[in-house]
PDB file of C-alpha atoms in Angstrom:
ATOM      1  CA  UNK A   2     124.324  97.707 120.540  1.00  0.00           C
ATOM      2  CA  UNK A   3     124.161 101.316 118.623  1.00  0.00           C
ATOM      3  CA  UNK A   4     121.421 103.815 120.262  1.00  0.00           C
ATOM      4  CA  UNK A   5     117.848 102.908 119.088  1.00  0.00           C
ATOM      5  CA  UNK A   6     116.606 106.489 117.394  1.00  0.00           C
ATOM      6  CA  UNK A   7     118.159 108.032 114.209  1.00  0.00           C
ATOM      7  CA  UNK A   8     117.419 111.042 113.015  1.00  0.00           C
ATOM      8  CA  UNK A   9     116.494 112.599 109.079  1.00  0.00           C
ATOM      9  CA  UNK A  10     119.781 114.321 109.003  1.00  0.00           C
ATOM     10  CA  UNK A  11     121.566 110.853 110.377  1.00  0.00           C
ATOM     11  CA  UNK A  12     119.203 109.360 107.352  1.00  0.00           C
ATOM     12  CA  UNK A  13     119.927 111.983 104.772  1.00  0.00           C
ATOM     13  CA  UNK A  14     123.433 110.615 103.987  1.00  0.00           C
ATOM     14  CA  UNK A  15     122.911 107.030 103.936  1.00  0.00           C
ATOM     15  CA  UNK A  16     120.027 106.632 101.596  1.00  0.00           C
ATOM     16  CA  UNK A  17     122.640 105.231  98.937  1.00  0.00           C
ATOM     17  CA  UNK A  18     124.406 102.966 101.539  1.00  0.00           C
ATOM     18  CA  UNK A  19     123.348  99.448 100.103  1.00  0.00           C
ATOM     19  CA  UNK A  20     123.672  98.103 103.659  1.00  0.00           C
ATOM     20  CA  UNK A  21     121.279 100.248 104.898  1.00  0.00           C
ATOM     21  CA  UNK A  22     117.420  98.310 104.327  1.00  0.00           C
ATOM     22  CA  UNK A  23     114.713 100.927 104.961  1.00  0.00           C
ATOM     23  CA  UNK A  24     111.453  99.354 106.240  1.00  0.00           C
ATOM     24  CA  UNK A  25     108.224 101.121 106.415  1.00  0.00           C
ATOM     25  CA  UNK A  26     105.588  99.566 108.460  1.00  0.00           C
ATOM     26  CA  UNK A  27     101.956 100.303 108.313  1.00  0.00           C
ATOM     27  CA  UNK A  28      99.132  99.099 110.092  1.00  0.00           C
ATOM     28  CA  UNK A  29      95.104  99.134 109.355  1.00  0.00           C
ATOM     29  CA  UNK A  30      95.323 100.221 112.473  1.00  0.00           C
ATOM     30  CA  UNK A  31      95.950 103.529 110.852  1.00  0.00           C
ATOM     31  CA  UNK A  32      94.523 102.701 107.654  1.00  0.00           C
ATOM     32  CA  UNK A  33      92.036 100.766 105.763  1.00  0.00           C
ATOM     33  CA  UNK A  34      94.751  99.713 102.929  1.00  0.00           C
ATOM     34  CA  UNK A  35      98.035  99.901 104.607  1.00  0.00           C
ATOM     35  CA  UNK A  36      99.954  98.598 101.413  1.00  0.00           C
ATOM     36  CA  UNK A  37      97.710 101.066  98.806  1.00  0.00           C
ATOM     37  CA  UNK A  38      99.174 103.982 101.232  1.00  0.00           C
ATOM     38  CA  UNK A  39     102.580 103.021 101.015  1.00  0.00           C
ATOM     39  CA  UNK A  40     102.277 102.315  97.214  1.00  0.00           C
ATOM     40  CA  UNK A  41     101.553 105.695  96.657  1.00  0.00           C
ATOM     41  CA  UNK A  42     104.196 107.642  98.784  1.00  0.00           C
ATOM     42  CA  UNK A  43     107.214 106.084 100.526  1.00  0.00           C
ATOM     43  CA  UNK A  44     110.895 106.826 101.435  1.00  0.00           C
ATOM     44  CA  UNK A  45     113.173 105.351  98.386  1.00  0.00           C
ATOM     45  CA  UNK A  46     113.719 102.050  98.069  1.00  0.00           C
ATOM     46  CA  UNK A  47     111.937 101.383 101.365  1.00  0.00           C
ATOM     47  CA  UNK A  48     110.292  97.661 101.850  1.00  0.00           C
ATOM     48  CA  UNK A  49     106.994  97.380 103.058  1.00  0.00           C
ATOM     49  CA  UNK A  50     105.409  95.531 106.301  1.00  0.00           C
ATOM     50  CA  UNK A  51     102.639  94.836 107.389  1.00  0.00           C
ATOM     51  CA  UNK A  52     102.487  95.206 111.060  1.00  0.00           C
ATOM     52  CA  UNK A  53      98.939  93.296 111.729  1.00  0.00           C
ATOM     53  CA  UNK A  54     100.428  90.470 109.193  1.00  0.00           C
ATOM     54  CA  UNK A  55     104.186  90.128 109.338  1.00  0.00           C
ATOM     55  CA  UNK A  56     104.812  90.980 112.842  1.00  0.00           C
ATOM     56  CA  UNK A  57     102.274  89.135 114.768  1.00  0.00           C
ATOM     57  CA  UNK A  58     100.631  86.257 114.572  1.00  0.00           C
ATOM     58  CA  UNK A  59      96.203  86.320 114.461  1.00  0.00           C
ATOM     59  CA  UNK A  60      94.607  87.335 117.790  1.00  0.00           C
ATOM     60  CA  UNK A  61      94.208  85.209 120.452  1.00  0.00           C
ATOM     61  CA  UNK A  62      92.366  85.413 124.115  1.00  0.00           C
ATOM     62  CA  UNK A  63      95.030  86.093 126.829  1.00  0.00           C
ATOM     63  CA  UNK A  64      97.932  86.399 123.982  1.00  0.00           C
ATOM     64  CA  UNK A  65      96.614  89.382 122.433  1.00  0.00           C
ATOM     65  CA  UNK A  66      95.346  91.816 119.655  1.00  0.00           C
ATOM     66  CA  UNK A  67      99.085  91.281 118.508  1.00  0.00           C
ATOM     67  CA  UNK A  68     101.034  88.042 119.719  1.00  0.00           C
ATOM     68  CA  UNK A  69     104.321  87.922 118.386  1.00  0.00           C
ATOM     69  CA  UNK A  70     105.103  85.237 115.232  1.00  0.00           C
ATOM     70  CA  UNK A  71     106.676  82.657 115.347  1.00  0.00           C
ATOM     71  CA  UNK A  72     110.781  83.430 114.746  1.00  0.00           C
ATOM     72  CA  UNK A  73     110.316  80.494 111.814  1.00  0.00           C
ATOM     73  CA  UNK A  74     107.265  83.022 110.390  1.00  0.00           C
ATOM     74  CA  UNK A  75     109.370  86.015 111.634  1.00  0.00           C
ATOM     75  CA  UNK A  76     112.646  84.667 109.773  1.00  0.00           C
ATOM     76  CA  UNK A  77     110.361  84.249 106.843  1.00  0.00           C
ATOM     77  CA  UNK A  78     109.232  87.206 106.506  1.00  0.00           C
ATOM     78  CA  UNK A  79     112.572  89.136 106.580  1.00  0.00           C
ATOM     79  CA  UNK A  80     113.859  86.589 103.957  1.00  0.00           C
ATOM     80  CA  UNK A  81     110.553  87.509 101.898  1.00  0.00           C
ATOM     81  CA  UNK A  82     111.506  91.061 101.659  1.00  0.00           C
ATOM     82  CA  UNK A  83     115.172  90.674 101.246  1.00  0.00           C
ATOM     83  CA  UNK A  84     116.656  91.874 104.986  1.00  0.00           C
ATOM     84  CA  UNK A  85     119.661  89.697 105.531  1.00  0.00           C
ATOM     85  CA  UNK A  86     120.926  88.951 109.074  1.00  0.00           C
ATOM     86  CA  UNK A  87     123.774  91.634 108.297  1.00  0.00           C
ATOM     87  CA  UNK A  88     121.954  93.967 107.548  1.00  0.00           C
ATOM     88  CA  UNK A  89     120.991  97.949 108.878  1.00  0.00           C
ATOM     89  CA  UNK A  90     117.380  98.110 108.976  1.00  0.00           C
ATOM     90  CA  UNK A  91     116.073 101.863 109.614  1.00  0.00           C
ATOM     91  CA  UNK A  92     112.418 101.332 110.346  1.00  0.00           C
ATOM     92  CA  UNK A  93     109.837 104.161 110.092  1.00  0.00           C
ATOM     93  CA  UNK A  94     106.081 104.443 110.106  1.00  0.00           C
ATOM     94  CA  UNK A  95     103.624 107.505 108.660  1.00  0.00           C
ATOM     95  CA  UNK A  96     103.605 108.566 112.203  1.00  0.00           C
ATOM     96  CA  UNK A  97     104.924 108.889 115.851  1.00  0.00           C
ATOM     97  CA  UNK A  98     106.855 105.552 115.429  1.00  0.00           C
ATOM     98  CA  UNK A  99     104.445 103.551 117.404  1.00  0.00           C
ATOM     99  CA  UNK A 100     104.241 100.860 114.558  1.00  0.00           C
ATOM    100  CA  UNK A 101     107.768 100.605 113.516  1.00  0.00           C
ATOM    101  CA  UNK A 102     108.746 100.561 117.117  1.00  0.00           C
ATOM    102  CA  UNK A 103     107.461  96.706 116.921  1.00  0.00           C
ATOM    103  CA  UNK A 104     109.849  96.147 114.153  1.00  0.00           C
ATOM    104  CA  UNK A 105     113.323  97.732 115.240  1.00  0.00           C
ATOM    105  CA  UNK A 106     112.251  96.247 119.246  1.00  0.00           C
ATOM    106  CA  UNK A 107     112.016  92.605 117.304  1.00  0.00           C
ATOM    107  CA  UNK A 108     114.686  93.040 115.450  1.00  0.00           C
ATOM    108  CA  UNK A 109     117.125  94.158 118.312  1.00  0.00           C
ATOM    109  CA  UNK A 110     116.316  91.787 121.450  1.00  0.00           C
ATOM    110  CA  UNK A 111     117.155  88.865 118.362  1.00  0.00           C
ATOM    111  CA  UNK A 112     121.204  90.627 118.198  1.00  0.00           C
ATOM    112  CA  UNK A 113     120.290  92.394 114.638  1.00  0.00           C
ATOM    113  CA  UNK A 114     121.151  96.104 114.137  1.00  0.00           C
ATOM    114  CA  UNK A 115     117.960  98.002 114.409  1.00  0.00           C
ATOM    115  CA  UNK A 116     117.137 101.558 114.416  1.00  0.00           C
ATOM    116  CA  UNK A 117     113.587 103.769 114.561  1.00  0.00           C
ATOM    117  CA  UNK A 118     113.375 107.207 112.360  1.00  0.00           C
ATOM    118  CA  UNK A 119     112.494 109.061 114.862  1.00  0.00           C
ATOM    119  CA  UNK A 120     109.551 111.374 113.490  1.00  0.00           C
ATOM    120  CA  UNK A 121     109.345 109.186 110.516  1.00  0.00           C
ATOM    121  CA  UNK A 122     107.690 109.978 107.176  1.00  0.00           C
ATOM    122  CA  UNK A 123     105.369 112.703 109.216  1.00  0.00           C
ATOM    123  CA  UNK A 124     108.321 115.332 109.514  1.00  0.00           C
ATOM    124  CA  UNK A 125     110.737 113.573 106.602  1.00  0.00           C
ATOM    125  CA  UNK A 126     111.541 116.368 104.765  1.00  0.00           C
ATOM    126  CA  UNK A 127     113.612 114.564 101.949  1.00  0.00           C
ATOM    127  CA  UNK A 128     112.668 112.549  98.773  1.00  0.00           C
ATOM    128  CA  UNK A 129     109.775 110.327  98.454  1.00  0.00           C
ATOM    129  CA  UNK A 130     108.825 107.668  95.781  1.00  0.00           C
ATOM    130  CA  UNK A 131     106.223 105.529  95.147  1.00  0.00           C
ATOM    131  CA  UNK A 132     105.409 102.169  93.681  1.00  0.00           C
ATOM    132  CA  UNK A 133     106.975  99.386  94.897  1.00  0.00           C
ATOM    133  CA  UNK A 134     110.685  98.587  95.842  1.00  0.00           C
ATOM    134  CA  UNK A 135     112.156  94.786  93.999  1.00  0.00           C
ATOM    135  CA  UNK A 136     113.918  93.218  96.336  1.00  0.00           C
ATOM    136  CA  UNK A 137     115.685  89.492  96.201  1.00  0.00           C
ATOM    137  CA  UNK A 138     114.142  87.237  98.833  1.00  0.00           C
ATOM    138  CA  UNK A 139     116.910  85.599 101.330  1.00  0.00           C
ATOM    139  CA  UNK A 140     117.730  82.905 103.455  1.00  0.00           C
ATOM    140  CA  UNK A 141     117.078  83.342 107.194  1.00  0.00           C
ATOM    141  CA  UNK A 142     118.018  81.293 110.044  1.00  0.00           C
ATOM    142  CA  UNK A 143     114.719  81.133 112.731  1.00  0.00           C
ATOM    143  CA  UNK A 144     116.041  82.728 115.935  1.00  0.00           C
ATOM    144  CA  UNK A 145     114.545  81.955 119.270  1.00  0.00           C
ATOM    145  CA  UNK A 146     112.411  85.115 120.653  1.00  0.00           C
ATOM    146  CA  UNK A 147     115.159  85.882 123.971  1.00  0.00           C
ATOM    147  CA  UNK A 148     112.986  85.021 127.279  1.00  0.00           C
ATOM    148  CA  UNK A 149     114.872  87.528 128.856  1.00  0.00           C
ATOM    149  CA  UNK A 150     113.479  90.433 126.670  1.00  0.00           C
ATOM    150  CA  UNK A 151     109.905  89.051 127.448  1.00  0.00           C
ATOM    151  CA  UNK A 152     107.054  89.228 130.583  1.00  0.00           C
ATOM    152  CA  UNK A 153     103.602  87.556 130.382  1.00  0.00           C
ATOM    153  CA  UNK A 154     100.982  87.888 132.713  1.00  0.00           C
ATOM    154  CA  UNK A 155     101.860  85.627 135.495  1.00  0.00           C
ATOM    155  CA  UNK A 156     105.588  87.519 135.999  1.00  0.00           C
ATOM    156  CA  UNK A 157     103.571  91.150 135.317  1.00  0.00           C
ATOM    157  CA  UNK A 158     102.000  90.028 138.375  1.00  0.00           C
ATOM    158  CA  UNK A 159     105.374  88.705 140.479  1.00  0.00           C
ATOM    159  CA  UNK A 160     106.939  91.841 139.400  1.00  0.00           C
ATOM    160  CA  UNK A 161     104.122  94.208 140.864  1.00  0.00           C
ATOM    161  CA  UNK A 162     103.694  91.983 144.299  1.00  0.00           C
ATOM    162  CA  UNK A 163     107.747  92.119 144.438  1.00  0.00           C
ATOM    163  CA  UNK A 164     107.732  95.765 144.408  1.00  0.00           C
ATOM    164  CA  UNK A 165     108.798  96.079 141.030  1.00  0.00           C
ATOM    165  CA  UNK A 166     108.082  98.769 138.175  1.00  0.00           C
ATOM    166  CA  UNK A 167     105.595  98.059 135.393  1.00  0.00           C
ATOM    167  CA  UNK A 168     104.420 100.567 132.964  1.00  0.00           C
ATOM    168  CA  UNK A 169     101.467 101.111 131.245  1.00  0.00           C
ATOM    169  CA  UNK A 170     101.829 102.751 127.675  1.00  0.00           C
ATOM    170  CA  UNK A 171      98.911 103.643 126.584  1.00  0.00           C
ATOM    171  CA  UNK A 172      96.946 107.515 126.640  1.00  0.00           C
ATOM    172  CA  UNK A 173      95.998 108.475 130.093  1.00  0.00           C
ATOM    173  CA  UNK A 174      92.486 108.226 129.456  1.00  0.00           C
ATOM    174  CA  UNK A 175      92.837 104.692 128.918  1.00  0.00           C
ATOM    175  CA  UNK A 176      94.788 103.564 132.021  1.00  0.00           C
ATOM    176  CA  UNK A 177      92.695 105.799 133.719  1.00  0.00           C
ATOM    177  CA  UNK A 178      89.778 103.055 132.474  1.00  0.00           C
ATOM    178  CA  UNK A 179      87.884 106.402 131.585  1.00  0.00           C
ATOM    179  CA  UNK A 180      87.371 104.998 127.835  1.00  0.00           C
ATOM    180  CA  UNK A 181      88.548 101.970 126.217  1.00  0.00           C
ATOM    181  CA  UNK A 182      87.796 102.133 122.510  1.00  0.00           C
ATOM    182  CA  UNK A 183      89.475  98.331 121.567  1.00  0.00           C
ATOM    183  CA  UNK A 184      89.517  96.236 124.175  1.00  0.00           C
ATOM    184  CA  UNK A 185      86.657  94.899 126.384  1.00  0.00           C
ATOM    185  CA  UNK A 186      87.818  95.913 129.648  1.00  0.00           C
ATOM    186  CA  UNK A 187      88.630  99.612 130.371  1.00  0.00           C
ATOM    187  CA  UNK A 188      91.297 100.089 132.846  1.00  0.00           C
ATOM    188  CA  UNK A 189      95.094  99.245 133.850  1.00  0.00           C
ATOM    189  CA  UNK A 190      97.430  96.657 135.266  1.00  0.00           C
ATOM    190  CA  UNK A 191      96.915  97.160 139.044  1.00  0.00           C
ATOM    191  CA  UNK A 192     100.149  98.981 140.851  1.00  0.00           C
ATOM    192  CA  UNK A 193     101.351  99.993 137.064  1.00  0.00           C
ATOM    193  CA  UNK A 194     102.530 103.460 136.237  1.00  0.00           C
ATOM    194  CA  UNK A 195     101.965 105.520 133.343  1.00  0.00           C
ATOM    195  CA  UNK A 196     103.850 107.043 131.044  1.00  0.00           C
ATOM    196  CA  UNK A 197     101.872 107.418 127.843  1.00  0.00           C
ATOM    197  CA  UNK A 198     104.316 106.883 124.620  1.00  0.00           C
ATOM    198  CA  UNK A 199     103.003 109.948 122.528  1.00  0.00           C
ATOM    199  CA  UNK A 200     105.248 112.242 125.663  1.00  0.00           C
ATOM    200  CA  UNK A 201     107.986 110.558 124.478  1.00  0.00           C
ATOM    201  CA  UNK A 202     107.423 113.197 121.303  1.00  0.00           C
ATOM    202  CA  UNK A 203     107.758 116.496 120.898  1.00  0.00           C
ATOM    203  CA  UNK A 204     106.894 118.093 117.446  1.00  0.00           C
ATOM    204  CA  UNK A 205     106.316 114.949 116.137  1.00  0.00           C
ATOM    205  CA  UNK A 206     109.963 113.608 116.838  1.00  0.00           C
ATOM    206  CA  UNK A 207     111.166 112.265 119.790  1.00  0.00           C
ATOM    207  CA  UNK A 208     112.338 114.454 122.683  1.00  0.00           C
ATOM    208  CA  UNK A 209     116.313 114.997 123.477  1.00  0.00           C
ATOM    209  CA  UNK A 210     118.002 111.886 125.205  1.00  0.00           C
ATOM    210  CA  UNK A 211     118.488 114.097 128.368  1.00  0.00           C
ATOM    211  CA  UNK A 212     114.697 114.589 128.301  1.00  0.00           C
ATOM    212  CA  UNK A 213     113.592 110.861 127.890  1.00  0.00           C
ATOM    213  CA  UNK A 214     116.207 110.359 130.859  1.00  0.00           C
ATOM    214  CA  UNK A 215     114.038 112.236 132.870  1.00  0.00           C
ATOM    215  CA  UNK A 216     111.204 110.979 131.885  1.00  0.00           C
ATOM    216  CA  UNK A 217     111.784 107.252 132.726  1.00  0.00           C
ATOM    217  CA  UNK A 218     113.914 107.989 135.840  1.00  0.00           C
ATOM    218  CA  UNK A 219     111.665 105.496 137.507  1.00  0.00           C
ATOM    219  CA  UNK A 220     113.326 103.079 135.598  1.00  0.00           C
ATOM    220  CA  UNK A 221     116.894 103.631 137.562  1.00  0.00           C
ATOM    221  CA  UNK A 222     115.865 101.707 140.451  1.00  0.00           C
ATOM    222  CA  UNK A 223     114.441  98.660 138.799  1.00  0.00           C
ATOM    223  CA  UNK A 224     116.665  96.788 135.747  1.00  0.00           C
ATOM    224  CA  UNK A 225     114.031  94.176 135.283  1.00  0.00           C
ATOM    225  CA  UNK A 226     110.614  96.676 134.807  1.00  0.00           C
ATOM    226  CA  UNK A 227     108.109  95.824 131.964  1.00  0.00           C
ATOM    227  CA  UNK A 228     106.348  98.102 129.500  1.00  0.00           C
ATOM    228  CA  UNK A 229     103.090  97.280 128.237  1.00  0.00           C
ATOM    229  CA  UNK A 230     100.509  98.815 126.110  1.00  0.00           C
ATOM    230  CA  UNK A 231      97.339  97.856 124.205  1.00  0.00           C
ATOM    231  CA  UNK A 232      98.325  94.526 122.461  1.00  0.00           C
ATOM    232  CA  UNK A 233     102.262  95.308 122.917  1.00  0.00           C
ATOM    233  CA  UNK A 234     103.025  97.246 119.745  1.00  0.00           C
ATOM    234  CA  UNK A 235     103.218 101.137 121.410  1.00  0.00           C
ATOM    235  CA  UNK A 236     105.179  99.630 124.287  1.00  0.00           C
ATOM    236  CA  UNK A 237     108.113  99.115 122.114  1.00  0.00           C
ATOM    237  CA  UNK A 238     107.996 103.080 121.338  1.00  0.00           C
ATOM    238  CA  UNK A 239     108.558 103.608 125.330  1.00  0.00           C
ATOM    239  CA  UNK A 240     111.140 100.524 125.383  1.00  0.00           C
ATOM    240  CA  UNK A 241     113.233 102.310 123.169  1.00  0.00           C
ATOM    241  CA  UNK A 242     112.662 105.892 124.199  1.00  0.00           C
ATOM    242  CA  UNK A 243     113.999 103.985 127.446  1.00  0.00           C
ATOM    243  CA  UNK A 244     117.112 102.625 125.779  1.00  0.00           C
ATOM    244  CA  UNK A 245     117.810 105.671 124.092  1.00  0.00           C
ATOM    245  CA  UNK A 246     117.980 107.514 127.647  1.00  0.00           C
ATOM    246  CA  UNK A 247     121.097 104.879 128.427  1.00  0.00           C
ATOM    247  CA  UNK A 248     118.477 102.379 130.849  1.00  0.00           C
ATOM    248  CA  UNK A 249     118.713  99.120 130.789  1.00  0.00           C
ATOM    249  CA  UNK A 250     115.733  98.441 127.675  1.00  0.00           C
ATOM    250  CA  UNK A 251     112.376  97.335 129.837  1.00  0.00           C
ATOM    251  CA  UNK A 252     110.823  93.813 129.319  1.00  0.00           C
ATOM    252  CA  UNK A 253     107.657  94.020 126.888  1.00  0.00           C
ATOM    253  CA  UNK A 254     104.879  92.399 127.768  1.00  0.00           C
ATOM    254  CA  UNK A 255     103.471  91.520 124.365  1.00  0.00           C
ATOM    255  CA  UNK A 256      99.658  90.261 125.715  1.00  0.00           C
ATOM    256  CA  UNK A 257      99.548  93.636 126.962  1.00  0.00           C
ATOM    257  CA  UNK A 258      96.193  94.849 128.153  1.00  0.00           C
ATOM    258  CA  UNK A 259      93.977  93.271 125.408  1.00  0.00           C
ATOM    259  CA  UNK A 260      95.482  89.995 126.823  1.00  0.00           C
ATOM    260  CA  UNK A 261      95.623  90.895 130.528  1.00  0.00           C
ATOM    261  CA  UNK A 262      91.571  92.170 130.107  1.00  0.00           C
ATOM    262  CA  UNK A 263      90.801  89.436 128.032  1.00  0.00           C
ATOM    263  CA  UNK A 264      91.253  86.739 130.953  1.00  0.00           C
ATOM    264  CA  UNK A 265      88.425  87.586 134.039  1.00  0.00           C
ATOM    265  CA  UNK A 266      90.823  86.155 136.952  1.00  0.00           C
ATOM    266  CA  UNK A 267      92.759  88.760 136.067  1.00  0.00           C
ATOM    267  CA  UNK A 268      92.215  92.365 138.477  1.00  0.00           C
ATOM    268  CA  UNK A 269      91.673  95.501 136.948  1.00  0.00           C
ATOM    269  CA  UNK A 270      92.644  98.935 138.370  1.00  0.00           C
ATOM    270  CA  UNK A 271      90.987 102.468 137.519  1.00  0.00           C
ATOM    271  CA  UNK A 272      91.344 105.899 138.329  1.00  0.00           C
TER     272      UNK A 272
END
């Protein structure tokens, strides 16, 4: 498939290209009225989605703050706001990309051409509108979420006893089980690595591609590693950053720590 990342300039030129769907994903975890904030300033003709709604199904214990939908709600959705199965979706969020991440990662391990803005509408520098975009509602065909492209708990735990590589996402702080302000359960996956997402940034956008290869050189040795994060949203951001670099993209374990915490026969690591 193409690289993951685009960037404004990439953008700039193909804002007129009808097969090129702009989504731009919010979250209340960012805002109290995700949709109001959109309303009033967006990229043009950008769709909106909701990440907490139309890319994850309610929370549940051991699945997480953000299980993924169904791919008969997922196909749904995309039909709902008019993305076709052919079509180039260029994601963004308001921020790092952490949000929109979800979206483009969703989109790509089901075969669809995908690609995250890198720096987003934070450092866009071009026009804006607001309102909302009409769109005509489509027909999608459900496709089956790839096993392959997915870890739970039970392999998170094969794949640390085997030796394997599993990363933790999330702020060092966190991992470190120094705070935890969402989840029960400070802490991290014990014998995971981290590599917080946000260093995947630099000035808002994200960091050359020899730079990311350095960063997740860890990630040589081991084909089959798994990202997580705090309910598998951020993780995407590092699966990506990961892709971009020219690795093989990481498994995403979508229970993430709010599932893995969530369950008490699971062990927790600190420090």
């Amino acid at each position: 498939m193409i690289p993951p990342l685009v960037t404004e300039d990439w953008l700039a030129g193909r804002l007129a290209d009808e097969a090129v769907v702009l989504c731009d994903v919010r979250s209340t975890m960012h805002t109290p009225s995700p949709h109001d904030d959109y309303v009033a300033r967006h990229l043009p003709g950008a769709r909106f989605v909701d990440l907490d709604r139309d890319l994850a199904d309610p929370p549940a214990p051991v699945a997480g703050r953000h299980p993924l939908p169904t791919p008969e709600r997922f196909a749904e959705t995309l039909g709902t706001i008019g993305v076709g199965r052919d079509d180039f979706v260029v994601a963004y969020d308001v921020g790092p990309g952490g949000m929109a991440a979800r979206l483009v990662w969703m989109l790509r391990i089901i075969g669809q051409d995908a690609v995250l803005l890198s720096g987003g509408l934070a450092t866009w520098d071009g026009p804006v509108e607001s309102g909302t975009t009409p769109v005509a509602p489509v027909t999608r065909r459900p496709v089956p979420w790839p096993t392959e492209a997915l870890a739970d708990a039970d392999e998170v735990t094969r794949h640390v006893e085997a030796g394997g590589l599993v990363v933790d996402s999330r702020e060092a702080v966190r991992y470190r089980g120094e705070t935890e302000p969402i989840d029960a359960v400070a802490g991290h996956v014990p014998g995971a690595i981290n590599l917080p997402f946000a260093d995947n940034l630099a000035d808002g956008a994200f960091r050359p591609d020899a730079e990311l290869a350095a960063r997740f050189a860890p990630l040589r040795d081991d084909p089959d590693a798994i990202v997580y994060c705090g309910s598998g949203v951020t993780a995407c951001h590092n699966a990506l950053a990961a892709e971009q670099a020219g690795l093989p993209r990481p498994r995403v374990y979508v229970g993430s720590w709010s599932g893995w915490s969530s369950d008490p026969a699971r062990p927790v690591a600190t420090s």
